[in-house]
mmCIF file of C-alpha atoms in Angstrom:
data_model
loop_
_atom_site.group_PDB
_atom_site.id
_atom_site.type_symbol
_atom_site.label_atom_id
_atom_site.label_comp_id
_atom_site.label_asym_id
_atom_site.label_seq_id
_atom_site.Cartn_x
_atom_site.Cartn_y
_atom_site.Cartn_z
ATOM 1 C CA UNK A 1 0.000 0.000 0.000
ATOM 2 C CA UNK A 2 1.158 3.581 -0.864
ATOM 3 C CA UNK A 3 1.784 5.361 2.089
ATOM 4 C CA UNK A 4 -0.710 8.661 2.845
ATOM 5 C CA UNK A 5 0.628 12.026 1.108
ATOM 6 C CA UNK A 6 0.982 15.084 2.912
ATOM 7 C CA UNK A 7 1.263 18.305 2.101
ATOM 8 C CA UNK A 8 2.675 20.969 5.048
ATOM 9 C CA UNK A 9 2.031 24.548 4.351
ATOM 10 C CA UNK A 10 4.167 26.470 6.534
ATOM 11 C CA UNK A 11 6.072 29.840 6.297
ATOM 12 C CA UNK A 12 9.178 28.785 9.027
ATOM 13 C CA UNK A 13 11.399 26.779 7.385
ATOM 14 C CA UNK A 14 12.484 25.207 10.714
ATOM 15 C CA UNK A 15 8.865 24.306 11.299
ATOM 16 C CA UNK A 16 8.606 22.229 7.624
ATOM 17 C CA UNK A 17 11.874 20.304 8.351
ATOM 18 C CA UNK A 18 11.064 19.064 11.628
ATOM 19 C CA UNK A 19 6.969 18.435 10.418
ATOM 20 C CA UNK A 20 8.839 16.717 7.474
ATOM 21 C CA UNK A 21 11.572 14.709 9.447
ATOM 22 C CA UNK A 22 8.413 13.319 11.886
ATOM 23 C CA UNK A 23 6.108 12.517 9.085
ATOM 24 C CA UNK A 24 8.712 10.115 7.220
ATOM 25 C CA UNK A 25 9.628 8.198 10.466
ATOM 26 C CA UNK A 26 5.926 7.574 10.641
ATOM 27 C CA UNK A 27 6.197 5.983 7.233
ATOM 28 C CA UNK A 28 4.500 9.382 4.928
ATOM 29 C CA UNK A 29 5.321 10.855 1.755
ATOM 30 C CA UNK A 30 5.686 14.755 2.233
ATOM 31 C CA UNK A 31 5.292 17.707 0.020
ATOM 32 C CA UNK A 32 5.820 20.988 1.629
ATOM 33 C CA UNK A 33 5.210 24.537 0.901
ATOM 34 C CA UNK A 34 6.610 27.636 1.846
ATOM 35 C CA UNK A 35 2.793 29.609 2.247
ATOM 36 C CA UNK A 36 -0.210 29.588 1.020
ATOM 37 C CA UNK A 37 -0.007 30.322 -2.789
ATOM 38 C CA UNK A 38 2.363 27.568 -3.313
ATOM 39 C CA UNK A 39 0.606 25.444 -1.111
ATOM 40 C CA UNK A 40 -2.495 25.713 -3.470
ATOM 41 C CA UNK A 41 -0.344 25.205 -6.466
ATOM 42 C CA UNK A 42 0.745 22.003 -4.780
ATOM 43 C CA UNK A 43 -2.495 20.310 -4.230
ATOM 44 C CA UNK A 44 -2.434 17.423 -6.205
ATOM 45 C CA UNK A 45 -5.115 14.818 -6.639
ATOM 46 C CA UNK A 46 -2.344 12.310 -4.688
ATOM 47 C CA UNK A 47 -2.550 14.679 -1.258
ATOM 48 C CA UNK A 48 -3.959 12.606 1.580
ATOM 49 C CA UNK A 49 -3.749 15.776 3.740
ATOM 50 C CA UNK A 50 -2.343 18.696 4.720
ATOM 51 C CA UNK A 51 -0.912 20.458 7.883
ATOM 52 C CA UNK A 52 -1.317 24.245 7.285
ATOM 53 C CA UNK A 53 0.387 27.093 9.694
ATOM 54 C CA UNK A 54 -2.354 30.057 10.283
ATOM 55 C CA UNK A 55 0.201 32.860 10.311
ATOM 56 C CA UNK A 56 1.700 33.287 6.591
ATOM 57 C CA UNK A 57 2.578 36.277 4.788
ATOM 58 C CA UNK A 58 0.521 36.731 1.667
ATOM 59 C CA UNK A 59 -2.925 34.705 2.030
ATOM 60 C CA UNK A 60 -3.695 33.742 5.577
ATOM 61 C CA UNK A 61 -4.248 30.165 6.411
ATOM 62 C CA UNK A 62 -7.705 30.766 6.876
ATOM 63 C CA UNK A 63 -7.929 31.920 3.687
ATOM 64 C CA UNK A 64 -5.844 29.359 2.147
ATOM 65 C CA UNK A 65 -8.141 27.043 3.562
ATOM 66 C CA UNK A 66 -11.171 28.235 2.268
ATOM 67 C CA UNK A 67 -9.683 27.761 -1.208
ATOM 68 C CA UNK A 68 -8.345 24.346 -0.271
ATOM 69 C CA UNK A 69 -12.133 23.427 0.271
ATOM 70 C CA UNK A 70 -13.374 24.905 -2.566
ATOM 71 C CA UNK A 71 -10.863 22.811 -4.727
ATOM 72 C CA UNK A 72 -10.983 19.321 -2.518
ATOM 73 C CA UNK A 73 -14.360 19.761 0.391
ATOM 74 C CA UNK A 74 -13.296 16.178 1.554
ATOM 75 C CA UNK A 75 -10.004 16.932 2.346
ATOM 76 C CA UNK A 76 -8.174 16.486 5.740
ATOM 77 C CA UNK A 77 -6.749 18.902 6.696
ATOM 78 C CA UNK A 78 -4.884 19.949 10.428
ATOM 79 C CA UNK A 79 -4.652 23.443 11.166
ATOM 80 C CA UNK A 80 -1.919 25.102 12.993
ATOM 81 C CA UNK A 81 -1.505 28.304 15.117
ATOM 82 C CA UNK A 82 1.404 29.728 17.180
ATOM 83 C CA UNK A 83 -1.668 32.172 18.780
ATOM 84 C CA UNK A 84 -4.130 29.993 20.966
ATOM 85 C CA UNK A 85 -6.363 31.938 20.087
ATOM 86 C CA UNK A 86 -10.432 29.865 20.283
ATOM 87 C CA UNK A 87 -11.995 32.137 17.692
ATOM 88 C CA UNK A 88 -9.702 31.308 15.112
ATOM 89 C CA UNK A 89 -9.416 27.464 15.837
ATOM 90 C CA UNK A 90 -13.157 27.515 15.714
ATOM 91 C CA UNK A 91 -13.583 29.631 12.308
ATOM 92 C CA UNK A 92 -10.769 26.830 11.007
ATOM 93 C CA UNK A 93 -12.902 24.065 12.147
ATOM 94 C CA UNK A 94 -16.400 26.199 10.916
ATOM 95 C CA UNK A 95 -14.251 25.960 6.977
ATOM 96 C CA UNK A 96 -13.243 22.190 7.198
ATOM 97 C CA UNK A 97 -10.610 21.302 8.950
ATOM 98 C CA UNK A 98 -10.671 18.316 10.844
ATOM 99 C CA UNK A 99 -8.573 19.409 13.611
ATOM 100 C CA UNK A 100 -5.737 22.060 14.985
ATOM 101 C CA UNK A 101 -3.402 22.345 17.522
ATOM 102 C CA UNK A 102 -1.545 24.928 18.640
ATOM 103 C CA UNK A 103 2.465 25.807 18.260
ATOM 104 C CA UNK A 104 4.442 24.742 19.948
ATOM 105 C CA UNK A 105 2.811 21.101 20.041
ATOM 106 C CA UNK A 106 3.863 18.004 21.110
ATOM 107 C CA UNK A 107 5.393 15.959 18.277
ATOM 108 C CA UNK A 108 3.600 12.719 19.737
ATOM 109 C CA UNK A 109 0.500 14.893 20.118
ATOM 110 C CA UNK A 110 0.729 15.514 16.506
ATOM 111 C CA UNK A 111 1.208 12.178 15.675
ATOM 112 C CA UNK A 112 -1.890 10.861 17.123
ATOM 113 C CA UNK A 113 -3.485 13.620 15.556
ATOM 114 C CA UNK A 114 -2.337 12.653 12.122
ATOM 115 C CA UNK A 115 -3.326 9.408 12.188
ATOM 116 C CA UNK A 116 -7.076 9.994 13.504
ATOM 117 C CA UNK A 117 -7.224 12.590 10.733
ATOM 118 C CA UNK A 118 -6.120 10.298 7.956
ATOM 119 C CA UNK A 119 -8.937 7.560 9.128
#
């Protein structure tokens, strides 16, 4: 079986290697993205889901995600923010994501997260 694709939209370099460096111990293909434009432009029909960082310069990630559920509604898709801030976890979760957590996360945290998202 192929393993799940995912796609990590996130502007901090740091914060894609160490995403992508977790995500292929657990045994996933990764595509990443440096925000949200490119992120779009990277949505293949192969993307399983996608980990996308609120906070980007250019289109927001709440923005990004409404155009990521225009293109693909059925997508999975975890939403991060480095500001724990409710209202915008909840208007991420009103668009379609499946889930968020909050920066700085626990990388087994994320994990679990993954994985229930991807069932």
């Amino acid at each position: 079986m192929k393993p799940a694709k995912i796609l990590i939209i996130d502007d901090e370099p740091g914060m894609r290697w160490v995403l992508e460096k977790l995500l292929k111990e657990e045994g996933y293909s990764v595509v990443k993205a440096a925000d949200g434009m490119e992120g779009i432009n990277k949505l293949t029909s192969d993307i399983s889901m996608i980990l996308l960082d609120y906070k980007m310069p250019g289109i927001s990630g709440l923005e990004t995600l409404d155009r990521i559920m225009t293109k693909r509604p059925e997508m999975a898709v975890i939403f991060m923010t480095g500001h724990s801030s409710m209202p915008v976890a909840l208007e991420a979760l009103k668009k379609g994501a499946r889930a968020y957590v909050t920066k700085p996360f626990h990388l087994s945290e994320l994990k679990v997260t993954v994985k229930k998202a991807l069932e």
